[in-house]
GROMACS .gro file of C-alpha atoms in nm:
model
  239
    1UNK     CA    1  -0.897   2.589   1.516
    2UNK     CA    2  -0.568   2.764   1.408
    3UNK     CA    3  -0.526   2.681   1.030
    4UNK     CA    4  -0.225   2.787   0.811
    5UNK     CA    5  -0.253   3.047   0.575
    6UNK     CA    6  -0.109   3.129   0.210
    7UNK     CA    7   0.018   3.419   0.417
    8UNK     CA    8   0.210   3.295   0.705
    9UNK     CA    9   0.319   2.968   0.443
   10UNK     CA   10   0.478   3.207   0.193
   11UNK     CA   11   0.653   3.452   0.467
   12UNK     CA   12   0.778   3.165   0.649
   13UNK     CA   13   0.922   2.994   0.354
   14UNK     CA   14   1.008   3.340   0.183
   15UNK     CA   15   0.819   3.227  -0.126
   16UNK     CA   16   0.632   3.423  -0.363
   17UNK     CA   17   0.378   3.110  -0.469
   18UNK     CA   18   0.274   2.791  -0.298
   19UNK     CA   19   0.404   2.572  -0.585
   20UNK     CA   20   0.791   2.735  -0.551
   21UNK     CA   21   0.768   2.635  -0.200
   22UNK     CA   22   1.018   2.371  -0.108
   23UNK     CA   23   1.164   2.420   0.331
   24UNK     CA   24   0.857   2.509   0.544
   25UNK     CA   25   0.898   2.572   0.908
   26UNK     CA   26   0.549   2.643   1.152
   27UNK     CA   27   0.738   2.492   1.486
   28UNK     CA   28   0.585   2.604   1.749
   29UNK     CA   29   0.281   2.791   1.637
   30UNK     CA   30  -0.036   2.674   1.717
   31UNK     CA   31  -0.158   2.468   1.428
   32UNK     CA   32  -0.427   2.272   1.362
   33UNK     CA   33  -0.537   2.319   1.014
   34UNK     CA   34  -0.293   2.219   0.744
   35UNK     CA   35  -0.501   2.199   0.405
   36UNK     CA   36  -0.313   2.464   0.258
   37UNK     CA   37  -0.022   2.191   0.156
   38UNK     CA   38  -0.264   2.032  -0.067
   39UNK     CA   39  -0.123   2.333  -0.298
   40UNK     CA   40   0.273   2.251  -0.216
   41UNK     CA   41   0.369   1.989  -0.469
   42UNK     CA   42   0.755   2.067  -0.479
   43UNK     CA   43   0.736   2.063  -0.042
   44UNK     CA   44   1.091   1.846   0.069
   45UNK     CA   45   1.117   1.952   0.396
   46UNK     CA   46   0.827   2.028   0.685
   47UNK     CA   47   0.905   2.116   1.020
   48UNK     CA   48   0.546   2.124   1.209
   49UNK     CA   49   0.720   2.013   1.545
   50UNK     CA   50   0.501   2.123   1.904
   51UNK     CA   51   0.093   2.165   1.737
   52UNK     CA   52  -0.212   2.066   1.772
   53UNK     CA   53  -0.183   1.885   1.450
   54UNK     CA   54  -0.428   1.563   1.490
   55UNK     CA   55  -0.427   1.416   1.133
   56UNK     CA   56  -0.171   1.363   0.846
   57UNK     CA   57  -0.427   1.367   0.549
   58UNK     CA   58  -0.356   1.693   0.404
   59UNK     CA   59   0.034   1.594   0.368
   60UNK     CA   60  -0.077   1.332   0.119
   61UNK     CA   61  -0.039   1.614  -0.184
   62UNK     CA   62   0.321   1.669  -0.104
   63UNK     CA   63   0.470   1.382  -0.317
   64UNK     CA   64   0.828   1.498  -0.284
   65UNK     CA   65   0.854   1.569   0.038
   66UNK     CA   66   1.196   1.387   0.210
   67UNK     CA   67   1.179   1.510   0.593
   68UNK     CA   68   0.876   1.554   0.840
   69UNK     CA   69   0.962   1.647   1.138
   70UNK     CA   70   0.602   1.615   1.374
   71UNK     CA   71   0.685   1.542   1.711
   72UNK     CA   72   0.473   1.699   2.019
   73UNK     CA   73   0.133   1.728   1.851
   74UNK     CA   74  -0.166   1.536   1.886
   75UNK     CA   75  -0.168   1.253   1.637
   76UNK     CA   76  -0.347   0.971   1.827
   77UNK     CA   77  -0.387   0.705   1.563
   78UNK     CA   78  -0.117   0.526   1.422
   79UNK     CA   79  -0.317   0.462   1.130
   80UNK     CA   80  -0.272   0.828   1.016
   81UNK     CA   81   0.067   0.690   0.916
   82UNK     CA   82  -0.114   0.552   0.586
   83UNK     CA   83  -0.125   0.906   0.471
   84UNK     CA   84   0.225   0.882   0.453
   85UNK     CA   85   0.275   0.597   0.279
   86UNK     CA   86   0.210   0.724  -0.108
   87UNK     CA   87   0.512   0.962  -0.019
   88UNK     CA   88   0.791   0.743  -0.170
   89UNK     CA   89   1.094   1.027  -0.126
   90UNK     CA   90   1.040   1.046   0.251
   91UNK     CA   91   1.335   0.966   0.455
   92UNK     CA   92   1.334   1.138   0.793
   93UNK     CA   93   0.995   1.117   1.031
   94UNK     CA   94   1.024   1.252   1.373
   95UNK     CA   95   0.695   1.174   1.492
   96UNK     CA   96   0.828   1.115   1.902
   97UNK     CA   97   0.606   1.260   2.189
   98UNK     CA   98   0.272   1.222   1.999
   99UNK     CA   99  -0.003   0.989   2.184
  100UNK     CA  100   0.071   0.719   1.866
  101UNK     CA  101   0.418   0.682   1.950
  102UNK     CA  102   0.335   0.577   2.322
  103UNK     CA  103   0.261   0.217   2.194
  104UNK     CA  104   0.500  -0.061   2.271
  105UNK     CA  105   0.566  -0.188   1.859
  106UNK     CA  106   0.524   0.153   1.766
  107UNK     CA  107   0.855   0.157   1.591
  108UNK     CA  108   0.807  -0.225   1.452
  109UNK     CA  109   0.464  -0.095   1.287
  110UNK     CA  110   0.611   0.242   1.173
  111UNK     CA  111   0.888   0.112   1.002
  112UNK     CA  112   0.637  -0.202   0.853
  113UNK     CA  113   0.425   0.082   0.703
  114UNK     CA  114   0.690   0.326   0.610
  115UNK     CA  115   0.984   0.083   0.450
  116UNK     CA  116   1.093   0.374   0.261
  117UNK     CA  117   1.195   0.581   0.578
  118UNK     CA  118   1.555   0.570   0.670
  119UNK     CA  119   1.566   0.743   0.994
  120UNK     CA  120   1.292   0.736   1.274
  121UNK     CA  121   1.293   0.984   1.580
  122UNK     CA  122   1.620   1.086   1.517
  123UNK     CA  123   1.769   0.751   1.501
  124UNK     CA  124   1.846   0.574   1.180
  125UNK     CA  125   1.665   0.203   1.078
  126UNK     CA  126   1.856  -0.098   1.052
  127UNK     CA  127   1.869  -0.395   0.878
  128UNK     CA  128   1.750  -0.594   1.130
  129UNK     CA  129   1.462  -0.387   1.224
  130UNK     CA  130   1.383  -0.381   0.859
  131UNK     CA  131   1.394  -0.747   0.875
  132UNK     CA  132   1.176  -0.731   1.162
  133UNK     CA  133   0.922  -0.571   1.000
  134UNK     CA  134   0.940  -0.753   0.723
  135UNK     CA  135   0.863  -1.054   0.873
  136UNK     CA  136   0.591  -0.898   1.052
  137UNK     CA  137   0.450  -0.768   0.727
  138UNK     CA  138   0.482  -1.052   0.556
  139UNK     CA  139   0.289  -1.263   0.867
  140UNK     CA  140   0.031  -1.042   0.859
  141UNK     CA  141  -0.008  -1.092   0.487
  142UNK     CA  142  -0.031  -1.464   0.555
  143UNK     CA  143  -0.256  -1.421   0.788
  144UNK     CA  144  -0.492  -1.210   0.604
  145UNK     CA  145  -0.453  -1.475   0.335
  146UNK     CA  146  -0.572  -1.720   0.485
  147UNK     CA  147  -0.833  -1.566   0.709
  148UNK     CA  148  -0.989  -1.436   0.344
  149UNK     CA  149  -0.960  -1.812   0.142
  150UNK     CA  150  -1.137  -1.953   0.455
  151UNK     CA  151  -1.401  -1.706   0.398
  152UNK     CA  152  -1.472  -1.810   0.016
  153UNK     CA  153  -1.392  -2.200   0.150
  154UNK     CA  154  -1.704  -2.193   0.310
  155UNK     CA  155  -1.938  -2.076   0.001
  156UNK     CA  156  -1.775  -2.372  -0.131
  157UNK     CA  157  -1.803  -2.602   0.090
  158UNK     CA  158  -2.200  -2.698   0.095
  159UNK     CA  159  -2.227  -3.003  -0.163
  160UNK     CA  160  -2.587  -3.007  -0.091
  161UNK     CA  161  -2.675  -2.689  -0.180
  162UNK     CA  162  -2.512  -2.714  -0.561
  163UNK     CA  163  -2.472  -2.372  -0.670
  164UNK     CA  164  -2.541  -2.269  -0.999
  165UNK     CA  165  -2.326  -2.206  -1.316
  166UNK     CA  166  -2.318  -1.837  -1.331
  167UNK     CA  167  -2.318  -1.832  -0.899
  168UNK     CA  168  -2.009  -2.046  -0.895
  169UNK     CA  169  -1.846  -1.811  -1.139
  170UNK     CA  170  -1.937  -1.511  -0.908
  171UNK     CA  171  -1.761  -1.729  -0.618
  172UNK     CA  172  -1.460  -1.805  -0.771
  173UNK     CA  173  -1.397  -1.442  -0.902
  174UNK     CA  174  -1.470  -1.330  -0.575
  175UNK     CA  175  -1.248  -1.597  -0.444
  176UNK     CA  176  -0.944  -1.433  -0.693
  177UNK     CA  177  -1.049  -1.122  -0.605
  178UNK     CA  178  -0.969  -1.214  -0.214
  179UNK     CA  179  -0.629  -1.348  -0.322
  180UNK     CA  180  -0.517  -1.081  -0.577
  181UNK     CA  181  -0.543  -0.826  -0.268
  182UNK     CA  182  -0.362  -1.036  -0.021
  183UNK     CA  183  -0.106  -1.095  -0.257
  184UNK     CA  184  -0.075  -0.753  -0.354
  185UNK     CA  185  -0.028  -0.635   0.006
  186UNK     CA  186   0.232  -0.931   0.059
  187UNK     CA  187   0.429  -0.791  -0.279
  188UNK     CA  188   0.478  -0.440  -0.061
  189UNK     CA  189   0.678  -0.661   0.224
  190UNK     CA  190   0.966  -0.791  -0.005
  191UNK     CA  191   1.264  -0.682  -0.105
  192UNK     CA  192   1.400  -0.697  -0.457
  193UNK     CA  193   1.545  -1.022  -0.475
  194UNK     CA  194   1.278  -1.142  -0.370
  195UNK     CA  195   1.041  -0.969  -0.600
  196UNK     CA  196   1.263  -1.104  -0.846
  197UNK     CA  197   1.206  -1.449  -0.753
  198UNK     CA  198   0.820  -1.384  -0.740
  199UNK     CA  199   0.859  -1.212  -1.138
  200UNK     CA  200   1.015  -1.535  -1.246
  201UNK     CA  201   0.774  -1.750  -1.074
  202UNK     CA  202   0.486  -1.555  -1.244
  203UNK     CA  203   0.642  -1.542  -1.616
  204UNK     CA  204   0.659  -1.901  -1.520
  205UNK     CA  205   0.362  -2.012  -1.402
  206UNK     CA  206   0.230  -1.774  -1.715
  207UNK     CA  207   0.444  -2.033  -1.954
  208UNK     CA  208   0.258  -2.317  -1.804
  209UNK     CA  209  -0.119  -2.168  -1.854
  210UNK     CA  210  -0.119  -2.033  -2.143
  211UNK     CA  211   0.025  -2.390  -2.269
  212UNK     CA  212  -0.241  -2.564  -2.102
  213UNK     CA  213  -0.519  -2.339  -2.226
  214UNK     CA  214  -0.308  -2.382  -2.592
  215UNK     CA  215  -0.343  -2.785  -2.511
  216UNK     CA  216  -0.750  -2.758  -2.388
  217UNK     CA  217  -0.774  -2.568  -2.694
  218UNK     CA  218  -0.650  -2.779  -2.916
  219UNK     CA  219  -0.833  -3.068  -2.762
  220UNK     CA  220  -1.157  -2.907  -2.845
  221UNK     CA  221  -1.076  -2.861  -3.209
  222UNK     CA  222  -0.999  -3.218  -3.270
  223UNK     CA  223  -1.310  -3.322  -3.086
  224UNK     CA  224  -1.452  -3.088  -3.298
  225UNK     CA  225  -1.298  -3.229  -3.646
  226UNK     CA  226  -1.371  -3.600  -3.537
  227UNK     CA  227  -1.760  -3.494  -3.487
  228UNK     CA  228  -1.756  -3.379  -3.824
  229UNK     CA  229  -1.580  -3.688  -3.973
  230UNK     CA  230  -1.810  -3.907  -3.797
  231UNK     CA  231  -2.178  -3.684  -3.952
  232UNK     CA  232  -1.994  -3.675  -4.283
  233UNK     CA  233  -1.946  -4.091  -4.253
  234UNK     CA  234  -2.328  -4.127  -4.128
  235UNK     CA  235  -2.438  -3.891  -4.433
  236UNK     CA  236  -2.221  -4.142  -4.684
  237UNK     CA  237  -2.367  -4.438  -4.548
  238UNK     CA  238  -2.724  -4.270  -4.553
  239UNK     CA  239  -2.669  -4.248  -4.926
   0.00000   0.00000   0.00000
């Protein structure tokens, strides 16, 4: 295992501290070890190109970091992508010529995980692959969706067996629990107009519930106020 030093980081950058760090380039030289960017914040640009790098966990720290260049290491996984995904400033990823990028959707499933990137392998997204993967996102989300509602459906569905009060309550907030995450993940497919559309559909639906609960509310209050007209009226006639 080859890891990279404080040393070689700081002469190859020609920094005198880890933080001031901002271009680092280790092409070519062996690595396998890259922990020492946990303590690069300000990193923009990392060149790591022809490793032995085999995960992306330790590039997690560097929140402003805009280009990785990666290609001919040993990343096997594309799931090591979802290191990258907190990294909202990153634009360029030349990940090419690692074992991941040998799949067939590989570019489909790294632009559906990476929306934020605006070139891939040298070659710059567009719109209708973002569309693509959008779609695929946002089918996946469905699908997860449903797959999880026909999960709690079947706690549900035994009229039998009649759960009780407090278990039904643990089922349904399970059950919201399911859909809050689904939705969530479907939220990270859209664009902005349509996260517009879902805002207003929420402030919305918002407007209706809280009237209803206002209205149930209410409802209870007079029921209460006629209960007490009616003992007062008994109490009368008792005397």
């Amino acid at each position: 295992m080859v890891a990279l030093t404080e040393k070689a980081a700081l002469q190859r950058a020609r920094a005198k501290s880890l933080d001031s760090v901002v271009r680092l380039n280790c092409w070519n030289a062996h690595i396998t070890d890259l922990s020492i960017l946990r303590q690069m914040p300000n990193l923009e640009v990392l060149t790591l190109s022809v490793n032995d790098v085999t995960t992306l966990k330790d590039i997690t720290s560097c929140t402003k970091l805009k280009e990785l260049y990666i290609r001919k290491n040993r990343i096997e996984a594309h799931s090591e992508l979802q290191h990258l995904r907190s990294l909202l400033c990153l634009r360029v990823l030349w990940l090419s010529e690692n074992p991941c990028a040998d799949d067939e959707d590989y570019r489909l499933r790294t632009v559906t995980m990476l929306p934020q990137l605006q070139f891939l392998d040298n070659v710059a997204i567009q719109d209708e692959e973002r569309h693509d993967a959008s779609s695929a996102a946002l089918n996946n989300s469905q699908s997860q969706l449903t797959g999880q509602l026909s999960g709690t459906d079947q706690v549900d569905s035994h009229p039998s067996q009649p759960l009780a009060t407090h278990g039904t309550q643990r089922t349904t907030a399970a059950k919201d629990k399911h859909v809050l995450s689904a939705v969530l993940t479907l939220l990270s497919a859209l664009d902005a107009d349509a996260l517009q559309t879902v805002v207003m559909t929420a402030q919305n639906q918002l407007e209706v519930t809280s009237r209803g609960m206002s209205g149930a509310q209410s409802t209870r209050m007079e029921g209460d106020v006629m209960d007490e007209t009616r003992s007062s009226s008994r109490v009368v006639d008792t005397a």
